[in-house]
Amino acid sequence: MATGPTAKSEKTIVVSGIPDGVVKDDIMADILMIHFQKAKNWGGDVEDVVYPTTIKGVAYIIFEDQEVAENVLKKDEHKLEDKRLGRYFPLKISLYTEHIFTCVSSVLDLSIFGDKYILEDLVKELQKHITDLSFSPLQSNGLISVQGSFPAIKSLKDNLLLRANSLSWKDKRGESKPDQRPNSRTQKHRLSMGPSNNVVHNLGKEEQVVVLDTDIYYYMKQFLYKESLAKYSVVSREVTDGEVTTIYLENSRASSDPRELERAKERIEDFSAKLHCSLRKERFSLDGNTKSKRQKYKQACEMVKAKFPKVLVIPYDTHVDVIGSSSDTYEFTQEVNRLVKAHFQKRFRR
């Protein structure tokens, strides 16, 4: 995926509705290539077919020419037909867009490691191990900005937690040498770190901590979240800070099995991983539009939303975010744009 659709997104379409298990994967890839090369399907030369993918029933078709990809998207109906399939299967076609996690920014305070590490060397080591991240210059107070995909940010968090816990255990066992530096931050270090399994003991209660991309959290909360917590007798509180949301899980009853907390955490993380692979985000920018046009976009989103029950619409002052599967978000945005365009064309003719 990294060298296929991502690098050539303008020439790539997403195909969903592919029957699973009817024929072998390599045969299905051939059938898809033949389908999208046919003139009757408004197709042309295909550079590559990415199938199977991490999403069941979904393939990525990369054309040699961007114009062919645009033509294929204009065709009203695509039916996958081949004698090896036994019958035809309707396909949903949409333009490829990047995963919901385009880029996440975070500011780290590495000053708590200042007593045990040379911070510049620590940053170089982190850069070496997590190459997907971009680091700003380290400030004198220990702050540093980091940008990258959400999984890479999460990997960085886990790396730093392991280092902090290792130092904490060494301190407890007396293995660390006495710190000779002035203004020691060792006490601050100990207070800020929890055990490596992310269980926090707070006033006799246990908590599990889950860190999610905020858009994933919003989508999960709308469609999956409450059922997951109710199943495990768990309650939660959430803290959202820009692109990152931290969830703190607690047992809803004092007599609840502590293992339910861990199971709830694992379930939420599993959901998050699956959504990370399948969700896309489209955005209607409202900046620069008249008040009337901004209002019309918001109204059109509300009207179209009923047709797409698995799409999450989040209105803001400056834009509207649309989150869902690749095919749903593409069709949603097309329908909204059509409604807005038709409305203003009608007004102009008057």
Short mmCIF file of C-alpha atoms in Angstrom, two decimals:
data_model
loop_
_atom_site.label_atom_id
_atom_site.label_comp_id
_atom_site.label_asym_id
_atom_site.label_seq_id
_atom_site.Cartn_x
_atom_site.Cartn_y
_atom_site.Cartn_z
CA MET A 1 0.00 0.00 0.00
CA ALA A 2 2.81 2.43 0.78
CA THR A 3 4.28 2.16 -2.72
CA GLY A 4 0.97 1.62 -4.53
CA PRO A 5 -2.16 3.73 -4.04
CA THR A 6 -0.57 6.15 -1.59
CA ALA A 7 2.08 7.22 -4.10
CA LYS A 8 -0.38 7.41 -7.03
CA SER A 9 -3.66 8.39 -5.42
CA GLU A 10 -4.87 10.51 -8.35
CA LYS A 11 -4.79 7.39 -10.58
CA THR A 12 -6.20 4.99 -8.00
CA ILE A 13 -9.76 3.88 -7.28
CA VAL A 14 -11.15 1.84 -4.41
CA VAL A 15 -13.40 -1.08 -5.35
CA SER A 16 -15.68 -2.63 -2.72
CA GLY A 17 -18.28 -5.38 -2.89
CA ILE A 18 -15.86 -7.98 -4.23
CA PRO A 19 -17.12 -11.50 -3.39
CA ASP A 20 -14.86 -13.23 -0.88
CA GLY A 21 -13.86 -16.87 -1.26
CA VAL A 22 -15.59 -17.49 -4.61
CA VAL A 23 -12.29 -17.90 -6.47
CA LYS A 24 -8.62 -17.76 -5.48
CA ASP A 25 -7.17 -14.32 -4.80
CA ASP A 26 -4.87 -14.31 -7.84
CA ILE A 27 -7.78 -15.25 -10.11
CA MET A 28 -9.93 -12.49 -8.62
CA ALA A 29 -7.11 -9.99 -9.26
CA ASP A 30 -7.08 -11.08 -12.93
CA ILE A 31 -10.88 -10.75 -13.18
CA LEU A 32 -10.69 -7.24 -11.74
CA MET A 33 -7.93 -6.24 -14.14
CA ILE A 34 -9.94 -7.51 -17.13
CA HIS A 35 -13.06 -5.67 -15.92
CA PHE A 36 -11.34 -2.31 -15.62
CA GLN A 37 -9.51 -2.64 -18.92
CA LYS A 38 -12.74 -3.07 -20.91
CA ALA A 39 -13.99 -0.11 -22.93
CA LYS A 40 -17.62 -0.89 -22.02
CA ASN A 41 -16.69 -0.21 -18.39
CA TRP A 42 -15.04 3.07 -19.46
CA GLY A 43 -11.72 1.53 -18.49
CA GLY A 44 -8.22 1.46 -19.94
CA ASP A 45 -4.68 0.36 -19.21
CA VAL A 46 -4.28 -0.89 -15.64
CA GLU A 47 -0.88 -0.50 -14.01
CA ASP A 48 -1.58 -2.65 -10.94
CA VAL A 49 -4.31 -4.39 -8.96
CA VAL A 50 -3.84 -4.47 -5.17
CA TYR A 51 -5.85 -7.47 -3.95
CA PRO A 52 -6.41 -8.85 -1.36
CA THR A 53 -6.06 -5.92 1.03
CA THR A 54 -6.42 -5.49 4.79
CA ILE A 55 -10.13 -4.80 4.22
CA LYS A 56 -12.28 -7.76 3.24
CA GLY A 57 -13.90 -7.42 -0.18
CA VAL A 58 -11.90 -4.32 -1.16
CA ALA A 59 -9.30 -3.85 -3.90
CA TYR A 60 -7.27 -0.91 -5.21
CA ILE A 61 -6.99 -0.44 -8.97
CA ILE A 62 -4.13 1.75 -10.20
CA PHE A 63 -4.50 3.01 -13.77
CA GLU A 64 -1.68 4.20 -15.99
CA ASP A 65 -3.62 7.37 -16.83
CA GLN A 66 -5.47 9.63 -14.40
CA GLU A 67 -8.11 10.35 -17.05
CA VAL A 68 -9.08 6.66 -17.17
CA ALA A 69 -9.59 6.63 -13.39
CA GLU A 70 -11.84 9.68 -13.70
CA ASN A 71 -13.86 8.06 -16.51
CA VAL A 72 -14.38 4.85 -14.54
CA LEU A 73 -15.75 6.85 -11.62
CA LYS A 74 -18.30 8.53 -13.91
CA LYS A 75 -19.92 5.22 -14.92
CA ASP A 76 -23.21 4.83 -13.07
CA GLU A 77 -23.02 1.08 -12.48
CA HIS A 78 -20.26 -1.51 -12.40
CA LYS A 79 -21.09 -5.21 -12.52
CA LEU A 80 -18.31 -7.74 -12.03
CA GLU A 81 -19.06 -10.50 -14.52
CA ASP A 82 -17.03 -13.62 -15.35
CA LYS A 83 -18.00 -17.23 -16.01
CA ARG A 84 -15.72 -18.29 -13.16
CA LEU A 85 -17.89 -16.33 -10.69
CA GLY A 86 -21.19 -17.98 -11.58
CA ARG A 87 -23.12 -14.71 -11.47
CA TYR A 88 -22.51 -10.98 -11.55
CA PHE A 89 -21.69 -8.88 -8.48
CA PRO A 90 -22.45 -5.14 -8.18
CA LEU A 91 -19.39 -3.10 -7.26
CA LYS A 92 -19.00 0.23 -5.48
CA ILE A 93 -16.32 2.48 -6.93
CA SER A 94 -14.74 5.49 -5.26
CA LEU A 95 -11.64 7.62 -5.58
CA TYR A 96 -8.76 6.61 -3.35
CA THR A 97 -8.03 9.01 -0.51
CA GLU A 98 -5.49 8.84 2.28
CA HIS A 99 -6.25 7.16 5.58
CA ILE A 100 -7.90 9.25 8.21
CA PHE A 101 -4.53 9.67 9.91
CA THR A 102 -2.83 12.06 7.54
CA CYS A 103 -0.64 13.61 10.20
CA VAL A 104 -0.73 13.93 13.97
CA SER A 105 1.23 16.56 15.89
CA SER A 106 2.36 16.26 19.49
CA VAL A 107 4.55 18.26 21.85
CA LEU A 108 6.73 16.17 24.17
CA ASP A 109 8.35 17.23 27.43
CA LEU A 110 11.56 15.21 27.61
CA SER A 111 12.88 17.16 30.59
CA ILE A 112 11.92 14.31 32.93
CA PHE A 113 14.66 12.23 31.26
CA GLY A 114 17.26 14.96 31.74
CA ASP A 115 18.74 13.37 34.84
CA LYS A 116 19.42 10.04 33.13
CA TYR A 117 19.97 10.87 29.46
CA ILE A 118 21.71 13.43 27.32
CA LEU A 119 18.51 14.62 25.66
CA GLU A 120 20.09 15.28 22.25
CA ASP A 121 21.32 11.67 22.16
CA LEU A 122 17.89 10.42 23.25
CA VAL A 123 16.24 12.28 20.35
CA LYS A 124 18.77 10.85 17.86
CA GLU A 125 18.06 7.34 19.14
CA LEU A 126 14.30 7.85 18.83
CA GLN A 127 14.72 9.16 15.28
CA LYS A 128 16.78 6.10 14.39
CA HIS A 129 14.18 3.63 15.71
CA ILE A 130 11.00 5.42 14.51
CA THR A 131 11.88 6.75 11.07
CA ASP A 132 8.30 7.76 10.17
CA LEU A 133 8.36 10.68 12.61
CA SER A 134 9.54 14.24 12.03
CA PHE A 135 11.19 15.96 15.02
CA SER A 136 11.63 19.71 15.50
CA PRO A 137 14.83 21.06 17.10
CA LEU A 138 15.02 20.30 20.83
CA GLN A 139 14.36 23.36 22.98
CA SER A 140 16.49 24.21 26.02
CA ASN A 141 13.57 23.42 28.38
CA GLY A 142 13.26 19.87 27.02
CA LEU A 143 10.23 20.47 24.80
CA ILE A 144 10.17 19.07 21.27
CA SER A 145 7.46 18.90 18.58
CA VAL A 146 6.82 15.64 16.75
CA GLN A 147 4.75 14.96 13.63
CA GLY A 148 3.80 11.70 11.96
CA SER A 149 1.11 9.06 11.60
CA PHE A 150 -0.91 8.13 14.67
CA PRO A 151 0.58 4.60 14.90
CA ALA A 152 4.08 6.12 14.80
CA ILE A 153 3.18 8.59 17.57
CA LYS A 154 1.76 5.71 19.62
CA SER A 155 4.96 3.72 19.05
CA LEU A 156 6.94 6.70 20.33
CA LYS A 157 4.73 6.90 23.43
CA ASP A 158 5.24 3.20 24.17
CA ASN A 159 9.00 3.56 23.68
CA LEU A 160 9.22 6.45 26.14
CA LEU A 161 7.01 4.68 28.69
CA LEU A 162 9.28 1.63 28.60
CA ARG A 163 12.34 3.82 29.16
CA ALA A 164 10.67 5.67 32.03
CA ASN A 165 9.47 2.48 33.70
CA SER A 166 12.91 0.93 33.36
CA LEU A 167 14.50 3.92 35.07
CA SER A 168 11.82 3.91 37.76
CA TRP A 169 12.43 0.23 38.58
CA LYS A 170 16.18 0.80 38.72
CA ASP A 171 15.66 3.65 41.17
CA LYS A 172 13.46 1.45 43.38
CA ARG A 173 16.01 -1.38 43.38
CA GLY A 174 18.88 1.00 44.09
CA GLU A 175 20.63 0.18 40.83
CA SER A 176 20.98 3.73 39.61
CA LYS A 177 23.90 5.87 40.62
CA PRO A 178 23.25 8.90 42.83
CA ASP A 179 22.47 11.88 40.65
CA GLN A 180 25.03 14.63 41.03
CA ARG A 181 23.25 17.22 38.92
CA PRO A 182 21.54 20.20 40.53
CA ASN A 183 17.77 20.71 40.21
CA SER A 184 17.08 16.97 40.07
CA ARG A 185 13.72 16.06 38.50
CA THR A 186 13.69 12.47 39.77
CA GLN A 187 10.61 12.99 41.96
CA LYS A 188 8.69 14.49 39.05
CA HIS A 189 9.71 11.48 36.97
CA ARG A 190 8.37 8.99 39.48
CA LEU A 191 5.04 10.76 39.87
CA SER A 192 4.31 10.96 36.15
CA MET A 193 4.90 7.33 35.16
CA GLY A 194 2.60 4.34 35.59
CA PRO A 195 3.29 0.60 35.21
CA SER A 196 4.09 -0.65 31.70
CA ASN A 197 0.68 -2.28 31.16
CA ASN A 198 -1.02 1.13 31.40
CA VAL A 199 -2.92 0.27 34.59
CA VAL A 200 -3.03 3.29 36.88
CA HIS A 201 -3.79 2.84 40.57
CA ASN A 202 -5.73 5.87 41.75
CA LEU A 203 -7.17 6.09 45.26
CA GLY A 204 -7.72 2.34 45.43
CA LYS A 205 -9.24 2.15 41.95
CA GLU A 206 -7.69 0.67 38.86
CA GLU A 207 -7.75 2.43 35.51
CA GLN A 208 -6.81 1.37 32.02
CA VAL A 209 -5.61 4.10 29.68
CA VAL A 210 -6.19 4.05 25.91
CA VAL A 211 -4.85 6.70 23.54
CA LEU A 212 -6.76 7.18 20.26
CA ASP A 213 -6.83 9.49 17.28
CA THR A 214 -9.65 11.97 18.00
CA ASP A 215 -11.50 11.31 14.72
CA ILE A 216 -11.38 7.56 15.37
CA TYR A 217 -12.69 8.18 18.89
CA TYR A 218 -15.60 10.28 17.59
CA TYR A 219 -16.53 7.60 15.07
CA MET A 220 -16.21 4.81 17.62
CA LYS A 221 -18.26 6.73 20.17
CA GLN A 222 -21.04 7.23 17.62
CA PHE A 223 -21.29 3.62 16.41
CA LEU A 224 -19.39 1.16 18.64
CA TYR A 225 -18.23 2.61 21.90
CA LYS A 226 -21.17 2.35 24.34
CA GLU A 227 -21.86 -1.29 23.50
CA SER A 228 -18.21 -2.17 24.08
CA LEU A 229 -18.13 -0.61 27.54
CA ALA A 230 -21.53 -2.00 28.63
CA LYS A 231 -20.45 -5.53 27.73
CA TYR A 232 -17.57 -5.36 30.19
CA SER A 233 -19.27 -3.35 32.98
CA VAL A 234 -16.83 -0.50 32.42
CA VAL A 235 -17.30 3.27 32.55
CA SER A 236 -15.01 5.85 31.04
CA ARG A 237 -13.96 9.46 31.03
CA GLU A 238 -12.30 11.05 28.03
CA VAL A 239 -9.87 13.92 27.62
CA THR A 240 -9.50 15.34 24.10
CA ASP A 241 -6.45 17.42 23.24
CA GLY A 242 -6.59 18.34 19.56
CA GLU A 243 -5.87 15.29 17.41
CA VAL A 244 -5.42 12.92 20.37
CA THR A 245 -8.03 11.64 22.83
CA THR A 246 -7.09 9.78 26.00
CA ILE A 247 -9.66 7.41 27.49
CA TYR A 248 -9.55 6.38 31.16
CA LEU A 249 -11.47 3.16 31.87
CA GLU A 250 -12.76 2.07 35.29
CA ASN A 251 -14.92 -0.81 36.50
CA SER A 252 -18.50 0.36 36.99
CA ARG A 253 -18.83 -1.66 40.22
CA ALA A 254 -16.39 -2.26 43.04
CA SER A 255 -17.05 -6.00 42.81
CA SER A 256 -16.30 -6.17 39.06
CA ASP A 257 -13.60 -8.52 37.78
CA PRO A 258 -10.39 -6.45 37.25
CA ARG A 259 -9.69 -8.49 34.12
CA GLU A 260 -12.75 -6.91 32.50
CA LEU A 261 -10.84 -3.63 32.36
CA GLU A 262 -8.07 -5.20 30.33
CA ARG A 263 -10.55 -6.92 28.03
CA ALA A 264 -12.38 -3.63 27.43
CA LYS A 265 -9.10 -1.91 26.64
CA GLU A 266 -8.11 -4.65 24.18
CA ARG A 267 -11.50 -4.48 22.47
CA ILE A 268 -11.29 -0.71 22.02
CA GLU A 269 -7.76 -1.00 20.66
CA ASP A 270 -8.87 -3.74 18.23
CA PHE A 271 -11.70 -1.52 17.01
CA SER A 272 -9.27 1.36 16.62
CA ALA A 273 -6.85 -0.74 14.54
CA LYS A 274 -9.63 -1.93 12.21
CA LEU A 275 -11.05 1.57 11.79
CA HIS A 276 -7.57 2.91 11.09
CA CYS A 277 -7.40 0.63 8.03
CA SER A 278 -10.91 1.27 6.73
CA LEU A 279 -11.95 4.87 7.50
CA ARG A 280 -11.44 7.89 5.32
CA LYS A 281 -12.09 11.54 6.00
CA GLU A 282 -13.37 14.09 3.50
CA ARG A 283 -13.67 17.77 4.34
CA PHE A 284 -15.87 20.58 3.08
CA SER A 285 -13.95 23.80 3.62
CA LEU A 286 -16.26 26.71 4.39
CA ASP A 287 -13.59 29.40 4.47
CA GLY A 288 -13.99 31.98 1.72
CA ASN A 289 -17.62 31.07 1.06
CA THR A 290 -20.55 33.40 1.60
CA LYS A 291 -22.71 32.91 4.67
CA SER A 292 -25.49 31.57 2.43
CA LYS A 293 -23.21 28.98 0.83
CA ARG A 294 -21.77 27.86 4.18
CA GLN A 295 -25.28 27.35 5.49
CA LYS A 296 -26.29 25.44 2.37
CA TYR A 297 -23.35 23.04 2.74
CA LYS A 298 -24.35 22.29 6.32
CA GLN A 299 -27.99 21.80 5.32
CA ALA A 300 -27.02 19.51 2.43
CA CYS A 301 -24.87 17.40 4.78
CA GLU A 302 -27.83 16.96 7.12
CA MET A 303 -30.11 15.99 4.22
CA VAL A 304 -27.68 13.45 2.74
CA LYS A 305 -26.74 11.96 6.12
CA ALA A 306 -29.96 9.92 6.26
CA LYS A 307 -28.86 7.96 3.18
CA PHE A 308 -25.53 7.02 4.76
CA PRO A 309 -26.17 5.67 8.28
CA LYS A 310 -22.52 4.64 8.74
CA VAL A 311 -21.11 8.08 7.94
CA LEU A 312 -20.24 10.49 10.73
CA VAL A 313 -20.71 14.20 9.97
CA ILE A 314 -18.96 16.70 12.26
CA PRO A 315 -19.77 20.39 11.56
CA TYR A 316 -17.33 23.12 12.60
CA ASP A 317 -17.35 26.87 12.01
CA THR A 318 -14.73 26.69 9.27
CA HIS A 319 -15.39 23.24 7.77
CA VAL A 320 -17.43 20.06 7.87
CA ASP A 321 -15.70 16.70 8.33
CA VAL A 322 -17.19 13.53 6.83
CA ILE A 323 -15.86 10.23 8.20
CA GLY A 324 -16.71 6.75 6.95
CA SER A 325 -15.66 4.07 4.50
CA SER A 326 -13.90 5.16 1.34
CA SER A 327 -16.90 4.46 -0.89
CA ASP A 328 -19.43 6.05 1.50
CA THR A 329 -17.46 9.26 2.01
CA TYR A 330 -16.87 9.62 -1.72
CA GLU A 331 -20.55 9.13 -2.58
CA PHE A 332 -21.57 11.39 0.31
CA THR A 333 -19.39 14.28 -0.86
CA GLN A 334 -20.52 13.85 -4.46
CA GLU A 335 -24.17 14.04 -3.41
CA VAL A 336 -23.62 17.10 -1.22
CA ASN A 337 -21.72 18.92 -3.95
CA ARG A 338 -24.48 18.08 -6.44
CA LEU A 339 -27.18 19.48 -4.12
CA VAL A 340 -25.28 22.69 -3.42
CA LYS A 341 -24.46 23.22 -7.09
CA ALA A 342 -28.08 22.59 -8.16
CA HIS A 343 -29.37 25.02 -5.51
CA PHE A 344 -27.20 27.92 -6.64
CA GLN A 345 -27.71 27.22 -10.34
CA LYS A 346 -31.45 27.42 -9.74
CA ARG A 347 -31.07 30.72 -7.87
CA PHE A 348 -28.85 32.11 -10.62
CA ARG A 349 -31.40 31.30 -13.34
CA ARG A 350 -34.02 33.22 -11.38
#
